[in-house]
mmCIF file of C-alpha atoms and ligand atoms in Angstrom:
data_model
loop_
_atom_site.group_PDB
_atom_site.id
_atom_site.type_symbol
_atom_site.label_atom_id
_atom_site.label_comp_id
_atom_site.label_asym_id
_atom_site.label_seq_id
_atom_site.Cartn_x
_atom_site.Cartn_y
_atom_site.Cartn_z
ATOM 1 C CA MET Q 1 -19.230 -8.346 -3.820
ATOM 2 C CA PRO Q 2 -16.615 -8.054 -1.054
ATOM 3 C CA LYS Q 3 -17.431 -5.671 1.748
ATOM 4 C CA ARG Q 4 -16.060 -2.228 1.134
ATOM 5 C CA LYS Q 5 -13.932 -0.868 3.935
ATOM 6 C CA ASN Q 6 -14.280 2.565 5.312
ATOM 7 C CA ILE Q 7 -11.051 4.127 4.077
ATOM 8 C CA PRO Q 8 -10.658 7.900 3.740
ATOM 9 C CA GLU Q 9 -11.069 9.113 0.143
ATOM 10 C CA PRO Q 10 -7.993 10.500 -1.636
ATOM 11 C CA GLU Q 11 -7.251 14.109 -0.696
ATOM 12 C CA ASP Q 12 -7.529 16.866 -3.295
ATOM 13 C CA ASP Q 13 -3.971 18.140 -3.507
ATOM 14 C CA LEU Q 14 -1.983 14.937 -3.964
ATOM 15 C CA LYS Q 15 0.642 14.557 -6.628
ATOM 16 C CA PHE Q 16 0.924 11.123 -8.161
ATOM 17 C CA ILE Q 17 2.429 8.883 -10.807
ATOM 18 C CA ASP Q 18 0.674 5.951 -12.434
ATOM 19 C CA VAL Q 19 3.523 3.537 -13.177
ATOM 20 C CA HIS Q 20 1.351 1.044 -15.009
ATOM 21 C CA CYS Q 21 -1.825 1.437 -17.014
ATOM 22 C CA HIS Q 22 -3.074 0.495 -20.471
ATOM 23 C CA LEU Q 23 -3.802 3.625 -22.464
ATOM 24 C CA PRO Q 24 -4.488 3.302 -25.313
ATOM 25 C CA PHE Q 25 -5.820 -0.261 -25.342
ATOM 26 C CA PRO Q 26 -8.302 -2.206 -27.501
ATOM 27 C CA ARG Q 27 -11.661 -1.452 -25.900
ATOM 28 C CA PRO Q 28 -15.101 -2.916 -26.186
ATOM 29 C CA LYS Q 29 -17.603 -0.643 -27.955
ATOM 30 C CA ASN Q 30 -19.726 1.520 -25.645
ATOM 31 C CA ASP Q 31 -17.549 0.993 -22.595
ATOM 32 C CA ASN Q 32 -18.630 4.387 -21.236
ATOM 33 C CA LEU Q 33 -15.074 5.399 -20.452
ATOM 34 C CA PRO Q 34 -13.821 8.873 -21.349
ATOM 35 C CA SER Q 35 -11.736 9.000 -24.553
ATOM 36 C CA ASN Q 36 -8.007 8.257 -24.321
ATOM 37 C CA ARG Q 37 -7.250 11.943 -24.703
ATOM 38 C CA GLU Q 38 -9.695 12.925 -21.943
ATOM 39 C CA GLN Q 39 -8.179 10.335 -19.597
ATOM 40 C CA TYR Q 40 -4.734 11.720 -20.350
ATOM 41 C CA LEU Q 41 -5.781 15.340 -19.746
ATOM 42 C CA ASP Q 42 -7.758 14.521 -16.563
ATOM 43 C CA PHE Q 43 -4.759 12.768 -15.110
ATOM 44 C CA PHE Q 44 -2.626 15.922 -15.197
ATOM 45 C CA LYS Q 45 -5.491 18.218 -14.257
ATOM 46 C CA LEU Q 46 -5.936 16.318 -10.993
ATOM 47 C CA GLY Q 47 -2.264 16.386 -9.999
ATOM 48 C CA GLY Q 48 -0.575 13.698 -12.071
ATOM 49 C CA LYS Q 49 3.155 14.121 -12.589
ATOM 50 C CA TYR Q 50 3.883 11.296 -14.977
ATOM 51 C CA LEU Q 51 1.846 8.625 -16.713
ATOM 52 C CA ILE Q 52 3.316 5.303 -17.806
ATOM 53 C CA THR Q 53 1.407 2.960 -20.048
ATOM 54 C CA SER Q 54 2.332 -0.592 -20.879
ATOM 55 C CA SER Q 55 2.085 -2.450 -24.146
ATOM 56 C CA ILE Q 56 1.526 -6.193 -24.097
ATOM 57 C CA ASP Q 57 1.991 -7.256 -27.739
ATOM 58 C CA LEU Q 58 2.708 -5.842 -31.190
ATOM 59 C CA GLN Q 59 -0.747 -4.323 -31.674
ATOM 60 C CA THR Q 60 -0.679 -2.342 -28.411
ATOM 61 C CA LEU Q 61 2.913 -1.286 -29.103
ATOM 62 C CA ASN Q 62 1.811 0.255 -32.399
ATOM 63 C CA MET Q 63 -1.239 1.866 -30.792
ATOM 64 C CA THR Q 64 0.992 3.378 -28.112
ATOM 65 C CA LEU Q 65 3.542 4.773 -30.569
ATOM 66 C CA ASP Q 66 0.688 6.295 -32.507
ATOM 67 C CA PHE Q 67 -0.906 7.888 -29.415
ATOM 68 C CA MET Q 68 2.452 9.314 -28.382
ATOM 69 C CA LYS Q 69 2.757 11.329 -31.577
ATOM 70 C CA GLU Q 70 0.216 13.707 -30.016
ATOM 71 C CA HIS Q 71 0.640 12.967 -26.309
ATOM 72 C CA SER Q 72 4.238 12.728 -25.196
ATOM 73 C CA LYS Q 73 4.531 15.291 -22.418
ATOM 74 C CA ASN Q 74 5.199 13.460 -19.149
ATOM 75 C CA PHE Q 75 3.957 10.306 -20.797
ATOM 76 C CA GLY Q 76 6.017 7.209 -21.455
ATOM 77 C CA PHE Q 77 5.619 3.505 -21.969
ATOM 78 C CA THR Q 78 7.097 0.191 -21.070
ATOM 79 C CA CYS Q 79 7.402 -2.265 -23.895
ATOM 80 C CA GLY Q 80 5.884 -5.593 -23.013
ATOM 81 C CA TRP Q 81 5.144 -9.079 -24.196
ATOM 82 C CA ALA Q 82 2.620 -10.334 -21.649
ATOM 83 C CA PRO Q 83 2.379 -13.981 -20.647
ATOM 84 C CA GLN Q 84 -1.265 -13.917 -21.826
ATOM 85 C CA THR Q 85 0.019 -12.903 -25.264
ATOM 86 C CA VAL Q 86 2.179 -16.035 -25.275
ATOM 87 C CA THR Q 87 -0.702 -18.257 -24.184
ATOM 88 C CA TYR Q 88 -3.530 -16.879 -26.313
ATOM 89 C CA THR Q 89 -1.894 -15.993 -29.652
ATOM 90 C CA PRO Q 90 -1.928 -18.780 -32.269
ATOM 91 C CA LYS Q 91 1.636 -20.065 -32.674
ATOM 92 C CA ASN Q 92 2.247 -18.822 -36.230
ATOM 93 C CA LYS Q 93 1.036 -15.330 -35.523
ATOM 94 C CA HIS Q 94 2.870 -15.298 -32.197
ATOM 95 C CA ASP Q 95 6.226 -16.182 -33.714
ATOM 96 C CA GLN Q 96 5.828 -13.701 -36.556
ATOM 97 C CA ASN Q 97 4.893 -10.777 -34.314
ATOM 98 C CA TRP Q 98 7.440 -11.765 -31.696
ATOM 99 C CA LYS Q 99 10.274 -11.284 -34.201
ATOM 100 C CA LYS Q 100 9.056 -7.779 -35.048
ATOM 101 C CA TRP Q 101 8.609 -6.924 -31.367
ATOM 102 C CA LEU Q 102 12.087 -8.115 -30.455
ATOM 103 C CA GLU Q 103 13.582 -6.189 -33.340
ATOM 104 C CA PHE Q 104 11.896 -3.018 -32.065
ATOM 105 C CA VAL Q 105 13.042 -3.604 -28.477
ATOM 106 C CA LYS Q 106 16.651 -4.075 -29.528
ATOM 107 C CA SER Q 107 16.820 -1.220 -32.006
ATOM 108 C CA HIS Q 108 14.823 1.512 -30.187
ATOM 109 C CA PRO Q 109 15.707 1.375 -26.476
ATOM 110 C CA GLU Q 110 15.614 5.188 -26.317
ATOM 111 C CA THR Q 111 11.855 5.238 -27.008
ATOM 112 C CA TYR Q 112 10.679 3.228 -23.978
ATOM 113 C CA LEU Q 113 11.180 3.412 -20.204
ATOM 114 C CA GLY Q 114 11.363 -0.278 -19.410
ATOM 115 C CA ILE Q 115 10.640 -3.776 -20.580
ATOM 116 C CA GLY Q 116 7.276 -5.178 -19.526
ATOM 117 C CA GLU Q 117 4.838 -6.252 -18.714
ATOM 118 C CA ILE Q 118 6.475 -9.607 -19.092
ATOM 119 C CA GLY Q 119 6.243 -12.574 -16.774
ATOM 120 C CA LEU Q 120 4.338 -15.701 -15.895
ATOM 121 C CA ASP Q 121 0.636 -16.229 -15.430
ATOM 122 C CA PHE Q 122 -0.284 -19.707 -14.207
ATOM 123 C CA HIS Q 123 -3.931 -18.705 -13.938
ATOM 124 C CA HIS Q 124 -4.187 -18.225 -17.696
ATOM 125 C CA ALA Q 125 -1.748 -21.065 -18.483
ATOM 126 C CA LYS Q 126 -3.199 -24.088 -16.739
ATOM 127 C CA THR Q 127 -1.250 -26.980 -18.251
ATOM 128 C CA LEU Q 128 2.408 -27.851 -17.833
ATOM 129 C CA GLU Q 129 2.966 -27.386 -21.550
ATOM 130 C CA LYS Q 130 1.498 -23.874 -21.581
ATOM 131 C CA ARG Q 131 3.436 -22.884 -18.483
ATOM 132 C CA ASN Q 132 6.697 -24.136 -19.941
ATOM 133 C CA ARG Q 133 6.002 -22.193 -23.110
ATOM 134 C CA GLN Q 134 5.626 -18.947 -21.102
ATOM 135 C CA ILE Q 135 8.916 -19.713 -19.369
ATOM 136 C CA GLU Q 136 10.680 -20.384 -22.642
ATOM 137 C CA VAL Q 137 9.576 -17.011 -24.054
ATOM 138 C CA LEU Q 138 10.368 -15.141 -20.840
ATOM 139 C CA GLU Q 139 13.866 -16.578 -20.739
ATOM 140 C CA LYS Q 140 14.408 -15.477 -24.337
ATOM 141 C CA ILE Q 141 13.360 -11.932 -23.409
ATOM 142 C CA PHE Q 142 15.911 -11.732 -20.600
ATOM 143 C CA GLU Q 143 18.579 -13.346 -22.762
ATOM 144 C CA MET Q 144 18.046 -10.801 -25.556
ATOM 145 C CA THR Q 145 17.628 -7.688 -23.374
ATOM 146 C CA LYS Q 146 19.772 -8.123 -20.276
ATOM 147 C CA ASN Q 147 22.525 -5.901 -21.671
ATOM 148 C CA LEU Q 148 20.161 -2.979 -22.379
ATOM 149 C CA ASP Q 149 20.191 -1.995 -18.683
ATOM 150 C CA LYS Q 150 16.460 -1.222 -18.684
ATOM 151 C CA PRO Q 151 14.034 -1.661 -15.778
ATOM 152 C CA TYR Q 152 11.786 -4.735 -15.968
ATOM 153 C CA ILE Q 153 8.081 -4.724 -15.136
ATOM 154 C CA LEU Q 154 6.815 -8.129 -14.127
ATOM 155 C CA HIS Q 155 3.359 -9.639 -14.276
ATOM 156 C CA VAL Q 156 3.435 -12.608 -11.904
ATOM 157 C CA ARG Q 157 0.401 -14.676 -11.066
ATOM 158 C CA SER Q 158 0.657 -18.055 -9.395
ATOM 159 C CA ALA Q 159 -2.075 -20.662 -9.757
ATOM 160 C CA ALA Q 160 -4.769 -20.681 -7.116
ATOM 161 C CA LYS Q 161 -5.397 -24.041 -5.451
ATOM 162 C CA HIS Q 162 -8.259 -24.925 -7.780
ATOM 163 C CA GLU Q 163 -5.988 -24.172 -10.758
ATOM 164 C CA PHE Q 164 -3.305 -26.700 -9.887
ATOM 165 C CA ASP Q 165 -2.708 -28.883 -12.924
ATOM 166 C CA PRO Q 166 -4.360 -32.259 -12.147
ATOM 167 C CA GLN Q 167 -2.104 -34.057 -14.664
ATOM 168 C CA ASN Q 168 0.986 -33.021 -12.683
ATOM 169 C CA PRO Q 169 -0.179 -32.466 -9.105
ATOM 170 C CA LYS Q 170 3.288 -32.751 -7.549
ATOM 171 C CA HIS Q 171 4.970 -30.372 -9.968
ATOM 172 C CA ARG Q 172 6.642 -27.303 -8.416
ATOM 173 C CA PHE Q 173 4.398 -24.958 -10.458
ATOM 174 C CA ASN Q 174 1.389 -26.169 -8.461
ATOM 175 C CA LYS Q 175 2.113 -24.201 -5.326
ATOM 176 C CA ILE Q 176 0.517 -20.961 -4.226
ATOM 177 C CA ASP Q 177 3.869 -19.268 -4.913
ATOM 178 C CA GLY Q 178 4.741 -21.439 -7.925
ATOM 179 C CA ALA Q 179 5.100 -18.549 -10.387
ATOM 180 C CA ASN Q 180 6.924 -16.356 -7.840
ATOM 181 C CA LYS Q 181 9.579 -19.021 -7.260
ATOM 182 C CA GLU Q 182 9.979 -19.692 -10.952
ATOM 183 C CA ILE Q 183 10.466 -15.986 -11.712
ATOM 184 C CA LEU Q 184 13.086 -15.685 -8.975
ATOM 185 C CA ARG Q 185 14.915 -18.684 -10.432
ATOM 186 C CA ILE Q 186 14.925 -17.125 -13.919
ATOM 187 C CA LEU Q 187 16.030 -13.676 -12.694
ATOM 188 C CA LYS Q 188 18.946 -15.327 -10.939
ATOM 189 C CA LYS Q 189 19.870 -17.365 -13.992
ATOM 190 C CA TYR Q 190 20.105 -14.202 -16.127
ATOM 191 C CA LYS Q 191 21.724 -12.174 -13.320
ATOM 192 C CA ILE Q 192 18.983 -9.513 -13.390
ATOM 193 C CA LYS Q 193 19.434 -7.157 -10.440
ATOM 194 C CA ALA Q 194 16.502 -6.831 -8.037
ATOM 195 C CA LYS Q 195 16.756 -3.042 -8.021
ATOM 196 C CA LYS Q 196 15.918 -3.060 -11.735
ATOM 197 C CA VAL Q 197 12.736 -5.090 -11.235
ATOM 198 C CA MET Q 198 9.199 -4.013 -10.320
ATOM 199 C CA TRP Q 199 6.432 -6.530 -9.589
ATOM 200 C CA HIS Q 200 3.407 -4.821 -11.083
ATOM 201 C CA CYS Q 201 -0.011 -5.151 -9.427
ATOM 202 C CA PHE Q 202 1.672 -7.212 -6.764
ATOM 203 C CA SER Q 203 -0.636 -10.046 -5.729
ATOM 204 C CA GLY Q 204 1.242 -11.922 -3.020
ATOM 205 C CA PRO Q 205 1.363 -14.330 -1.357
ATOM 206 C CA GLU Q 206 1.532 -12.115 1.704
ATOM 207 C CA GLU Q 207 4.989 -13.099 2.962
ATOM 208 C CA TYR Q 208 6.460 -12.035 -0.390
ATOM 209 C CA GLY Q 209 5.421 -8.476 0.452
ATOM 210 C CA LYS Q 210 8.348 -8.581 2.867
ATOM 211 C CA ILE Q 211 10.716 -11.041 1.203
ATOM 212 C CA LEU Q 212 10.867 -9.203 -2.128
ATOM 213 C CA PRO Q 213 11.565 -5.671 -0.804
ATOM 214 C CA ASN Q 214 14.236 -7.229 1.450
ATOM 215 C CA GLN Q 215 15.951 -8.496 -1.670
ATOM 216 C CA GLY Q 216 15.721 -5.041 -3.292
ATOM 217 C CA PHE Q 217 12.661 -5.483 -5.533
ATOM 218 C CA SER Q 218 9.985 -2.820 -6.005
ATOM 219 C CA LEU Q 219 6.269 -3.577 -5.797
ATOM 220 C CA SER Q 220 3.420 -1.582 -7.220
ATOM 221 C CA VAL Q 221 0.072 -1.252 -5.516
ATOM 222 C CA PRO Q 222 -3.055 -1.120 -7.711
ATOM 223 C CA SER Q 223 -5.930 1.325 -7.225
ATOM 224 C CA SER Q 224 -8.129 -1.661 -6.298
ATOM 225 C CA ALA Q 225 -6.306 -1.850 -2.955
ATOM 226 C CA PHE Q 226 -8.656 0.951 -1.914
ATOM 227 C CA GLY Q 227 -11.768 -1.201 -1.918
ATOM 228 C CA PHE Q 228 -10.574 -4.802 -1.973
ATOM 229 C CA GLU Q 229 -8.887 -6.191 1.078
ATOM 230 C CA ARG Q 230 -6.920 -8.868 -0.758
ATOM 231 C CA TRP Q 231 -4.925 -6.158 -2.543
ATOM 232 C CA GLN Q 232 -4.238 -4.357 0.735
ATOM 233 C CA LYS Q 233 -3.044 -7.367 2.653
ATOM 234 C CA VAL Q 234 -0.170 -8.277 0.366
ATOM 235 C CA THR Q 235 1.694 -4.975 0.760
ATOM 236 C CA LYS Q 236 0.686 -3.935 4.262
ATOM 237 C CA SER Q 237 4.093 -5.067 5.618
ATOM 238 C CA SER Q 238 6.153 -3.711 2.701
ATOM 239 C CA PRO Q 239 8.375 -0.688 3.385
ATOM 240 C CA LEU Q 240 7.159 2.527 1.713
ATOM 241 C CA GLN Q 241 10.574 2.877 0.069
ATOM 242 C CA SER Q 242 9.772 -0.159 -2.086
ATOM 243 C CA LEU Q 243 6.296 0.858 -3.226
ATOM 244 C CA MET Q 244 4.941 2.542 -6.318
ATOM 245 C CA THR Q 245 1.360 3.202 -7.429
ATOM 246 C CA GLU Q 246 -0.573 2.072 -10.475
ATOM 247 C CA THR Q 247 -4.071 1.656 -11.846
ATOM 248 C CA ASP Q 248 -3.564 -1.118 -14.408
ATOM 249 C CA SER Q 249 -6.543 0.688 -15.979
ATOM 250 C CA TYR Q 250 -8.874 -0.038 -17.466
ATOM 251 C CA TYR Q 251 -8.666 -2.951 -14.999
ATOM 252 C CA GLN Q 252 -8.467 -2.759 -11.182
ATOM 253 C CA HIS Q 253 -11.070 -0.092 -10.419
ATOM 254 C CA PRO Q 254 -10.755 1.206 -6.829
ATOM 255 C CA PHE Q 255 -14.036 -0.352 -5.696
ATOM 256 C CA LYS Q 256 -16.028 -1.666 -8.664
ATOM 257 C CA ARG Q 257 -15.652 -4.743 -10.807
ATOM 258 C CA GLY Q 258 -15.143 -4.643 -14.558
ATOM 259 C CA PRO Q 259 -12.931 -2.882 -17.096
ATOM 260 C CA ILE Q 260 -13.894 0.667 -16.115
ATOM 261 C CA ASN Q 261 -10.823 2.195 -14.485
ATOM 262 C CA VAL Q 262 -8.908 5.360 -15.481
ATOM 263 C CA PRO Q 263 -5.331 6.506 -14.688
ATOM 264 C CA SER Q 264 -6.353 9.436 -12.453
ATOM 265 C CA ASN Q 265 -7.747 6.834 -10.019
ATOM 266 C CA VAL Q 266 -4.169 6.089 -9.007
ATOM 267 C CA ARG Q 267 -4.921 8.533 -6.170
ATOM 268 C CA TYR Q 268 -6.837 5.646 -4.619
ATOM 269 C CA SER Q 269 -3.635 3.582 -4.397
ATOM 270 C CA ILE Q 270 -2.145 6.387 -2.343
ATOM 271 C CA ALA Q 271 -5.194 6.430 -0.070
ATOM 272 C CA ALA Q 272 -4.940 2.647 0.374
ATOM 273 C CA ILE Q 273 -1.249 2.694 1.259
ATOM 274 C CA ALA Q 274 -1.758 5.587 3.699
ATOM 275 C CA TYR Q 275 -4.427 3.478 5.383
ATOM 276 C CA THR Q 276 -2.452 0.204 5.594
ATOM 277 C CA HIS Q 277 0.728 1.980 6.746
ATOM 278 C CA ASN Q 278 -1.022 4.432 9.025
ATOM 279 C CA VAL Q 279 0.740 7.502 7.608
ATOM 280 C CA SER Q 280 -0.520 10.623 5.849
ATOM 281 C CA GLN Q 281 -1.554 10.504 2.197
ATOM 282 C CA GLN Q 282 0.831 13.387 1.607
ATOM 283 C CA LYS Q 283 3.748 11.308 2.816
ATOM 284 C CA VAL Q 284 2.776 8.348 0.621
ATOM 285 C CA SER Q 285 2.392 10.707 -2.321
ATOM 286 C CA ASP Q 286 5.882 12.195 -1.793
ATOM 287 C CA ILE Q 287 7.608 8.848 -1.377
ATOM 288 C CA THR Q 288 5.882 6.946 -4.187
ATOM 289 C CA VAL Q 289 6.459 9.780 -6.663
ATOM 290 C CA GLU Q 290 10.135 9.861 -5.732
ATOM 291 C CA ASN Q 291 10.405 6.067 -5.969
ATOM 292 C CA ALA Q 292 8.920 6.074 -9.462
ATOM 293 C CA ILE Q 293 11.155 8.922 -10.678
ATOM 294 C CA LYS Q 294 14.209 7.044 -9.481
ATOM 295 C CA PHE Q 295 13.180 3.612 -10.700
ATOM 296 C CA PHE Q 296 12.254 4.723 -14.234
ATOM 297 C CA ASP Q 297 14.718 7.629 -14.405
ATOM 298 C CA LEU Q 298 11.832 9.947 -15.346
ATOM 299 C CA LYS Q 299 12.417 13.442 -16.694
ATOM 300 C CA ILE Q 300 9.409 15.501 -15.654
ATOM 301 C CA THR Q 301 8.862 18.735 -17.575
HETATM 302 ZN ZN1 ZN O 1 -1.203 -4.507 -16.927
#
């Protein structure tokens, strides 16, 4: 367990937006989390302004649309096809569901706020073949959606040193920024504007916390930045104007391990940013809420 730093707890009167969580989501039985509805209600009770969930495949898209029949006030979703979905779904099922997903994305752009999470994950895809497959699907997504003028939410995870593919040790993917570089290459190829792109749960490497905002990209800081130094380090040099806040719940708990996080914990992202940037929580709250409203063109009622 990493040492927990002594950061001030979130203040009581913050307003906040969670730009990325997973609610509803397939959950293990007896996970001890409040119900989806309770999580939704708590979020607004504590000062939430807008809650954005993210689907990752066809199943979670359908769950989300269903949940939104009863819970649509200040709640929206981004429509995603996660790199893990590409890697872990058997090919037949993947290609079948992919067609339905793409059909939905093209025919119902008014129902969702952005496209994502999409991206590359070289931790989950460890071989060259699996990595190339993720790239192939990601390129198709940009090709088919670039004219929709929607924001993109990226999941980008490069391989750690011990995950470099031993069959192809010299390959460009086997660098600590291998996935970052590949994403930048693809965005350029499809002429996707940086101001339309958010790197969700931004994980570094550290110098990218400066490089990406300089190019106009937005980064979102997970609630786990409160208790885990590695999540603080990567955005400590990023300008506040480029940052948003998320929980990625039920992942990324502020200071515990395991799938036990809830959207109202996004207040801990604010506390973490206030700490790394040495400014008031109130200021971080104001700026990150404004950033999210602008980026997603949110209509708060
Ligand atoms: Zn996520």
